[in-house]
């Protein structure tokens, strides 16, 4: 067993559903991302089933993986979307997603993006400051529209996650303090082109405990109650994303336990519940497939130089994140301690430290749990074309993004006359 149900060994060969990864590498080259349709579907269905009987909307956080095939798959399953840019809205619409099931988050929406989202009649703007609210009011006025808004509250809760992905502490740039939000909610007369329809928070990402979610919900429910007692009826509660996944030894709550806890905590209110999961839907549904180019043994360390790099998967370099690295073909050779590194000219270009593997040059490796914030955070650093993306559906292989070409990389550049 690999520990990832859709990526399993058969006769010592790692497969994605029914397809050997070796075959994918031979046909499409490396590095490439490989996703499992079944894993994506099961994750979505686990969220959805856990809400049974409760009015809810799952808004997939597009930033986790924005490939239009993945967005289309979730749209077909009934998902809504959480976007943070006009570009993401465009992707959602291109993928057949429903703008009326789409919420727009982020601290810095510009007026073009606001116009685009108002035109598309999105479900809600998650507004993060009074300045943004005032701009949105003006934009809506020029379009003779009413913008539906949730204020994103910063509940000042410690998500106990990596500082770069913790968002719900009062020191963070996200959301607004609860008392300020209350004041703004009650000043509707100042914003004639805004209608307050929701209440929103998101406290961070890769949370492995339920407790911080409960603390945040508590504070949001208090605010909801205060607003109600002052005559403002809110239609939905958006509790954000953030549920963690297992990369190695983490023990996050299951999707079912997490959703059940949210439903139980909010069982006494009638408002529709929204959540914005990203990682928990896609993280363990994808891997990064890479080939070993060279083995380099120095007096200090053994390096396996592979053809994927920090530009393909930035998480190890950026957060010192741990991703399991598995051999595609298990062999019984001499095991050594390897630093798995890419070809990029940076010491921070690594995919894994101190991995015990038996390796030859040419061997394929699978970097696990790479479905979330892998491809979507990739870059062209070192003028490296971005990887291909492949979706496996049982025994069928679909190319959902072709490998980029070097021509495409320079297509928008011009030499001076
Ligand atoms: N909603 C909002 C407003 C967010 O900012 C995020 C993620 C999500 C939902 C989805 O959170 P998730 O369910 O995926 O935890 N690049 C980092 C993660 C950054 C998360 C940013 N916001 C990583 O690779 O770990």
Coordinates of C-alpha atoms and ligand atoms in Angstrom, one line a residue:
X1 CA 0.0 0.0 0.0
X2 CA 1.2 3.5 -0.7
X3 CA -1.3 5.0 1.9
X4 CA -3.0 6.9 -1.0
X5 CA -5.9 4.7 -2.1
X6 CA -5.9 5.8 -5.8
X7 CA -2.2 5.5 -6.1
X8 CA -1.3 1.9 -5.3
X9 CA 1.4 -0.6 -6.0
X10 CA 0.6 -3.5 -8.3
X11 CA 3.4 -6.0 -8.7
X12 CA 5.8 -3.5 -7.2
X13 CA 4.8 -0.8 -9.8
X14 CA 3.0 2.3 -8.6
X15 CA -0.2 3.0 -10.5
X16 CA -2.7 5.8 -10.7
X17 CA -6.0 4.0 -10.6
X18 CA -5.5 1.2 -13.2
X19 CA -2.7 2.9 -15.1
X20 CA 1.0 2.3 -14.3
X21 CA 2.8 5.6 -13.8
X22 CA 5.7 4.2 -15.9
X23 CA 3.4 4.1 -18.9
X24 CA 2.4 7.8 -18.3
X25 CA 6.0 8.8 -18.1
X26 CA 6.8 6.9 -21.3
X27 CA 3.9 8.5 -23.3
X28 CA 3.9 12.0 -22.0
X29 CA 7.3 12.6 -20.5
X30 CA 8.3 14.1 -17.1
X31 CA 7.9 16.1 -15.0
X32 CA 4.1 15.8 -15.1
X33 CA 1.2 16.0 -12.6
X34 CA -1.1 13.0 -12.5
X35 CA -4.5 13.3 -10.9
X36 CA -7.1 10.6 -10.1
X37 CA -10.7 11.4 -11.1
X38 CA -11.9 8.9 -8.6
X39 CA -10.0 10.5 -5.7
X40 CA -11.3 13.9 -6.6
X41 CA -14.9 12.7 -6.9
X42 CA -14.8 10.8 -3.6
X43 CA -13.4 13.8 -1.7
X44 CA -16.2 16.0 -3.0
X45 CA -18.8 13.4 -2.3
X46 CA -17.5 12.9 1.3
X47 CA -18.0 16.7 1.9
X48 CA -21.4 16.7 0.3
X49 CA -22.7 13.6 2.1
X50 CA -21.6 14.9 5.5
X51 CA -23.9 17.9 5.1
X52 CA -26.9 15.7 4.5
X53 CA -30.1 17.5 5.3
X54 CA -28.4 20.8 5.9
X55 CA -28.8 23.7 3.4
X56 CA -25.2 24.1 2.2
X57 CA -22.8 25.1 -0.6
X58 CA -19.3 23.7 -1.1
X59 CA -17.3 26.5 -2.8
X60 CA -14.1 24.8 -4.0
X61 CA -11.1 27.2 -3.5
X62 CA -9.9 27.5 -7.1
X63 CA -6.4 28.6 -6.1
X64 CA -5.6 25.1 -4.9
X65 CA -5.7 23.8 -8.4
X66 CA -7.3 25.8 -11.2
X67 CA -7.1 23.4 -14.1
X68 CA -10.4 23.8 -16.0
X69 CA -10.9 20.0 -16.2
X70 CA -10.8 19.8 -12.4
X71 CA -13.2 22.8 -12.1
X72 CA -15.5 21.2 -14.6
X73 CA -15.5 17.9 -12.7
X74 CA -16.4 19.7 -9.5
X75 CA -19.1 21.8 -11.3
X76 CA -20.6 18.6 -12.6
X77 CA -20.7 17.3 -9.1
X78 CA -22.7 20.4 -8.0
X79 CA -19.9 22.4 -6.5
X80 CA -19.7 26.1 -6.2
X81 CA -16.4 28.0 -6.2
X82 CA -14.3 30.4 -4.1
X83 CA -12.3 32.7 -6.4
X84 CA -9.7 35.4 -5.6
X85 CA -9.2 37.1 -9.0
X86 CA -10.9 37.9 -12.3
X87 CA -8.7 35.3 -13.9
X88 CA -10.2 32.6 -11.6
X89 CA -13.7 33.8 -12.4
X90 CA -12.9 33.5 -16.1
X91 CA -11.7 29.9 -15.5
X92 CA -14.8 29.0 -13.5
X93 CA -17.0 30.2 -16.3
X94 CA -14.9 28.6 -19.0
X95 CA -15.2 25.3 -17.1
X96 CA -19.0 25.5 -17.0
X97 CA -19.1 26.5 -13.3
X98 CA -22.0 28.6 -12.1
X99 CA -21.2 32.2 -11.1
X100 CA -24.3 32.2 -8.9
X101 CA -22.6 29.5 -6.8
X102 CA -19.4 31.6 -6.7
X103 CA -18.0 33.7 -3.9
X104 CA -15.2 36.2 -4.4
X105 CA -12.5 36.4 -1.7
X106 CA -9.3 38.3 -1.3
X107 CA -8.0 41.6 0.1
X108 CA -7.3 43.5 -3.1
X109 CA -10.1 43.1 -5.7
X110 CA -9.7 45.8 -8.3
X111 CA -12.5 47.7 -10.0
X112 CA -12.2 45.7 -13.3
X113 CA -12.6 42.5 -11.3
X114 CA -15.5 43.9 -9.4
X115 CA -17.2 44.9 -12.6
X116 CA -16.6 41.4 -14.1
X117 CA -18.1 39.7 -11.1
X118 CA -21.1 42.0 -10.9
X119 CA -21.7 41.4 -14.6
X120 CA -21.6 37.6 -14.0
X121 CA -24.0 38.0 -11.0
X122 CA -21.8 36.1 -8.6
X123 CA -23.3 34.8 -5.3
X124 CA -21.3 37.0 -3.0
X125 CA -18.3 39.3 -2.5
X126 CA -16.3 38.5 0.6
X127 CA -15.2 42.0 1.5
X128 CA -12.2 42.5 3.7
X129 CA -12.1 46.3 4.4
X130 CA -14.2 49.4 4.6
X131 CA -12.2 50.9 1.7
X132 CA -13.0 47.9 -0.4
X133 CA -16.7 48.1 0.5
X134 CA -16.8 51.7 -0.5
X135 CA -15.2 51.0 -3.8
X136 CA -17.5 48.1 -4.5
X137 CA -20.5 50.4 -3.6
X138 CA -19.3 52.9 -6.2
X139 CA -18.7 50.3 -8.9
X140 CA -22.1 48.8 -8.4
X141 CA -23.7 52.2 -8.5
X142 CA -22.2 52.9 -11.9
X143 CA -23.6 49.6 -13.1
X144 CA -26.9 50.3 -11.4
X145 CA -26.6 47.0 -9.5
X146 CA -26.7 45.9 -5.9
X147 CA -23.7 43.9 -4.8
X148 CA -24.3 41.0 -2.4
X149 CA -21.7 41.1 0.3
X150 CA -20.3 39.1 3.3
X151 CA -17.8 40.9 5.5
X152 CA -14.8 38.7 6.2
X153 CA -14.3 38.8 9.9
X154 CA -10.9 38.1 11.5
X155 CA -11.8 36.2 14.6
X156 CA -8.3 36.4 16.1
X157 CA -8.0 32.6 16.5
X158 CA -4.7 30.7 16.3
X159 CA -5.0 28.2 13.5
X160 CA -1.8 26.5 14.7
X161 CA -0.5 26.1 11.2
X162 CA 2.5 27.4 9.3
X163 CA 2.8 31.2 9.8
X164 CA 2.7 31.8 6.0
X165 CA -0.7 30.2 5.7
X166 CA -2.3 31.3 9.0
X167 CA -4.8 34.1 8.3
X168 CA -7.1 34.5 11.3
X169 CA -4.8 36.2 13.8
X170 CA -5.3 39.9 14.4
X171 CA -1.7 40.6 13.1
X172 CA -2.6 39.1 9.7
X173 CA -3.7 41.3 6.7
X174 CA -6.9 39.3 6.3
X175 CA -10.5 40.2 7.3
X176 CA -11.6 42.9 9.8
X177 CA -12.0 42.9 13.6
X178 CA -15.4 41.7 14.8
X179 CA -16.5 44.9 16.4
X180 CA -15.6 46.9 13.3
X181 CA -17.5 44.4 11.1
X182 CA -20.5 44.9 13.4
X183 CA -20.4 48.6 13.0
X184 CA -20.2 48.4 9.2
X185 CA -23.0 45.8 9.0
X186 CA -25.2 48.3 10.8
X187 CA -24.3 51.2 8.6
X188 CA -26.2 49.9 5.5
X189 CA -27.6 53.3 4.8
X190 CA -24.1 54.5 3.8
X191 CA -23.9 51.8 1.1
X192 CA -27.1 51.9 -1.0
X193 CA -25.6 49.6 -3.6
X194 CA -24.6 46.9 -1.2
X195 CA -26.8 44.2 0.3
X196 CA -25.3 42.3 3.2
X197 CA -26.3 38.7 2.6
X198 CA -23.6 36.7 4.4
X199 CA -21.0 36.6 7.1
X200 CA -17.5 35.1 6.4
X201 CA -14.3 34.0 8.0
X202 CA -11.3 31.9 7.0
X203 CA -8.6 31.3 9.6
X204 CA -5.9 29.5 7.8
X205 CA -4.9 26.4 5.8
X206 CA -3.6 22.9 6.6
X207 CA -5.4 22.9 10.0
X208 CA -5.1 19.5 11.7
X209 CA -7.4 20.1 14.6
X210 CA -11.1 20.9 14.8
X211 CA -10.8 23.2 17.8
X212 CA -9.7 26.4 16.0
X213 CA -12.6 26.0 13.6
X214 CA -15.0 25.8 16.6
X215 CA -13.5 28.9 18.2
X216 CA -13.9 30.8 15.0
X217 CA -17.5 29.6 14.6
X218 CA -18.3 30.6 18.1
X219 CA -17.3 34.2 17.4
X220 CA -19.1 34.3 14.1
X221 CA -22.3 33.0 15.7
X222 CA -22.1 35.7 18.4
X223 CA -21.8 38.3 15.7
X224 CA -24.7 36.8 13.8
X225 CA -26.8 36.9 17.0
X226 CA -25.9 40.6 17.6
X227 CA -26.8 41.5 14.1
X228 CA -30.1 39.7 14.4
X229 CA -31.0 41.4 17.6
X230 CA -30.4 44.7 15.9
X231 CA -32.7 43.8 13.0
X232 CA -30.2 42.6 10.4
X233 CA -31.0 39.2 8.9
X234 CA -28.1 37.4 7.3
X235 CA -28.7 34.6 4.8
X236 CA -25.6 32.6 4.9
X237 CA -22.5 31.8 7.0
X238 CA -19.3 31.1 5.1
X239 CA -16.8 29.3 7.4
X240 CA -13.9 29.3 4.9
X241 CA -11.6 26.5 4.0
X242 CA -8.5 25.2 5.7
X243 CA -9.1 21.5 6.5
X244 CA -5.6 19.9 6.5
X245 CA -4.6 16.6 4.8
X246 CA -2.1 13.9 5.7
X247 CA 1.2 14.5 4.0
X248 CA 3.1 12.2 6.4
X249 CA 2.4 11.8 10.1
X250 CA -0.3 14.4 10.5
X251 CA -3.7 13.2 11.8
X252 CA -6.2 15.8 10.5
X253 CA -9.9 15.1 11.3
X254 CA -11.7 13.3 8.5
X255 CA -13.8 15.4 6.1
X256 CA -16.9 13.8 7.6
X257 CA -15.9 14.6 11.2
X258 CA -15.0 18.2 10.3
X259 CA -18.2 18.9 8.4
X260 CA -20.3 17.1 11.2
X261 CA -18.6 19.3 13.8
X262 CA -19.5 22.5 11.8
X263 CA -23.1 21.3 11.3
X264 CA -23.4 20.4 15.0
X265 CA -22.0 23.8 16.1
X266 CA -24.5 25.7 13.8
X267 CA -27.4 23.3 14.3
X268 CA -29.6 25.8 16.0
X269 CA -29.5 28.4 13.2
X270 CA -31.3 28.2 9.9
X271 CA -28.8 30.1 7.7
X272 CA -27.3 28.3 4.7
X273 CA -23.7 27.1 5.4
X274 CA -20.9 27.7 2.9
X275 CA -17.4 26.3 3.1
X276 CA -14.4 27.0 0.9
X277 CA -12.2 23.8 0.9
X278 CA -9.2 23.6 -1.4
X279 CA -6.5 21.3 -0.2
X280 CA -8.8 18.7 1.3
X281 CA -10.5 18.2 -2.1
X282 CA -7.5 18.0 -4.4
X283 CA -4.3 17.5 -2.3
X284 CA -4.2 13.8 -2.1
X285 CA -5.8 13.3 -5.5
X286 CA -2.6 14.3 -7.4
X287 CA 1.1 13.4 -7.6
X288 CA 4.1 14.9 -9.4
X289 CA 5.9 12.3 -11.5
X290 CA 9.6 12.9 -12.0
X291 CA 12.6 11.1 -13.4
X292 CA 16.0 10.8 -11.8
X293 CA 18.6 12.4 -14.1
X294 CA 21.8 11.9 -12.1
X295 CA 23.0 10.5 -8.9
X296 CA 25.8 12.6 -7.3
X297 CA 27.7 11.3 -4.4
X298 CA 29.8 13.9 -2.5
X299 CA 31.8 13.3 0.7
X300 CA 29.0 15.1 2.6
X301 CA 25.8 13.9 1.0
X302 CA 24.1 11.9 -1.7
X303 CA 22.1 13.8 -4.2
X304 CA 19.4 12.5 -6.6
X305 CA 19.0 15.2 -9.2
X306 CA 15.5 14.9 -10.7
X307 CA 13.8 16.6 -13.6
X308 CA 11.2 18.3 -11.4
X309 CA 12.2 21.4 -9.5
X310 CA 11.0 24.2 -7.2
X311 CA 9.4 25.9 -10.1
X312 CA 7.1 22.8 -10.6
X313 CA 6.4 22.3 -6.9
X314 CA 7.3 25.3 -4.7
X315 CA 5.9 24.0 -1.4
X316 CA 9.2 22.4 -0.1
X317 CA 11.2 25.5 -0.9
X318 CA 8.7 28.0 0.4
X319 CA 7.3 26.3 3.5
X320 CA 9.8 23.5 4.1
X321 CA 6.8 21.4 3.4
X322 CA 7.1 17.6 3.5
X323 CA 5.9 15.5 0.6
X324 CA 6.3 11.7 0.6
X325 CA 8.5 10.6 -2.3
X326 CA 7.9 7.0 -3.5
X327 CA 9.8 4.9 -6.1
X328 CA 7.6 4.2 -9.1
X329 CA 9.2 0.8 -9.4
X330 CA 10.1 -0.8 -6.1
X331 CA 13.6 -2.3 -6.2
X332 CA 15.6 -4.4 -3.8
X333 CA 18.9 -2.7 -4.1
X334 CA 21.2 -0.8 -1.8
X335 CA 19.3 1.9 0.2
X336 CA 21.0 5.2 0.7
X337 CA 20.1 8.5 2.2
X338 CA 19.3 11.0 -0.6
X339 CA 18.7 14.7 -1.0
X340 CA 16.1 14.9 -3.8
X341 CA 16.9 18.1 -5.6
X342 CA 15.9 19.7 -8.9
X343 CA 18.0 21.4 -11.7
X344 CA 17.3 25.0 -10.6
X345 CA 20.2 27.1 -9.5
X346 CA 19.2 27.6 -5.9
X347 CA 20.1 25.8 -2.8
X348 CA 16.5 26.0 -1.8
X349 CA 15.6 23.9 -4.8
X350 CA 14.7 20.6 -3.2
X351 CA 11.7 18.3 -3.1
X352 CA 12.8 16.2 -0.1
X353 CA 15.6 15.9 2.3
X354 CA 17.1 12.7 3.7
X355 CA 15.0 10.1 1.9
X356 CA 16.0 6.5 2.2
X357 CA 15.8 5.1 -1.3
X358 CA 17.4 2.6 -3.6
X359 CA 18.0 4.5 -6.8
X360 CA 19.6 4.3 -10.2
X361 CA 19.7 7.2 -12.7
X362 CA 16.7 7.0 -14.9
X363 CA 14.4 5.8 -12.1
X364 CA 11.0 7.4 -11.8
X365 CA 9.8 8.9 -8.5
X366 CA 6.3 10.0 -7.4
X367 CA 6.1 13.1 -5.2
X368 CA 2.9 12.5 -3.3
X369 CA 0.1 14.8 -2.1
X370 CA 0.9 17.3 -4.8
X371 CA -2.6 17.9 -6.1
X372 CA -3.1 21.2 -4.1
X373 CA -0.9 24.2 -4.5
X374 CA 1.4 22.3 -6.8
X375 CA 0.7 23.2 -10.4
X376 CA -1.2 26.4 -9.4
X377 CA 1.9 27.8 -7.8
X378 CA 4.3 26.7 -10.5
X379 CA 6.4 29.2 -12.4
X380 CA 8.8 29.4 -15.3
X381 CA 11.9 30.2 -13.2
X382 CA 15.1 29.3 -15.0
X383 CA 12.9 29.4 -18.2
X384 CA 11.5 26.0 -17.5
X385 CA 8.3 25.2 -19.4
X386 CA 5.6 24.2 -17.0
X387 CA 4.7 20.5 -16.6
X388 CA 2.0 18.6 -18.4
X389 CA -1.1 17.6 -16.4
X390 CA -2.8 14.2 -16.8
X391 CA -6.1 13.0 -15.4
X392 CA -6.6 9.3 -15.0
X393 CA -10.1 7.9 -15.1
X394 CA -9.9 4.2 -14.3
X395 CA -7.8 2.9 -17.3
X396 CA -8.2 6.0 -19.4
X397 CA -5.6 8.7 -19.7
X398 CA -6.7 12.3 -20.4
X399 CA -4.2 15.1 -21.1
X400 CA -5.8 18.0 -19.3
X401 CA -2.9 20.4 -19.9
X402 CA -0.2 20.0 -22.5
X403 CA 3.4 20.6 -21.5
X404 CA 4.3 24.2 -22.2
X405 CA 6.7 24.9 -25.0
X406 CA 9.7 27.2 -25.0
X407 CA 8.1 29.2 -27.8
X408 CA 5.1 29.9 -25.6
X409 CA 7.4 31.2 -22.9
X410 CA 8.9 34.0 -25.0
X411 CA 5.8 34.7 -27.1
X412 CA 4.9 37.9 -25.3
X413 CA 8.5 39.3 -25.2
X414 CA 9.9 41.9 -27.7
X415 CA 13.4 43.0 -28.5
X416 CA 13.9 46.8 -28.7
X417 CA 13.6 48.2 -32.2
Ligands
LIG1 N1 -10.7 30.5 1.4 C1 -9.8 31.5 1.5 C2 -10.3 32.8 1.7 C3 -8.4 31.2 1.4 O1 -7.6 32.2 1.4 C4 -8.0 29.8 1.2 C5 -6.6 29.5 1.0 C6 -9.0 28.8 1.1 C7 -10.3 29.2 1.2 C8 -8.6 27.4 0.9 O2 -7.9 26.9 1.9 P1 -7.6 25.3 2.0 O3 -8.9 24.6 2.2 O4 -6.9 24.9 0.7 O5 -6.7 25.2 3.2 N2 0.0 27.8 -0.8 C9 -0.3 27.3 0.6 C10 -1.7 27.4 1.0 C11 -2.3 28.8 0.9 C12 -3.7 28.9 1.2 C13 -4.3 30.2 0.9 N3 -5.6 30.4 1.1 C14 0.2 25.8 0.6 O6 0.7 25.3 -0.3 O7 0.2 25.2 1.7

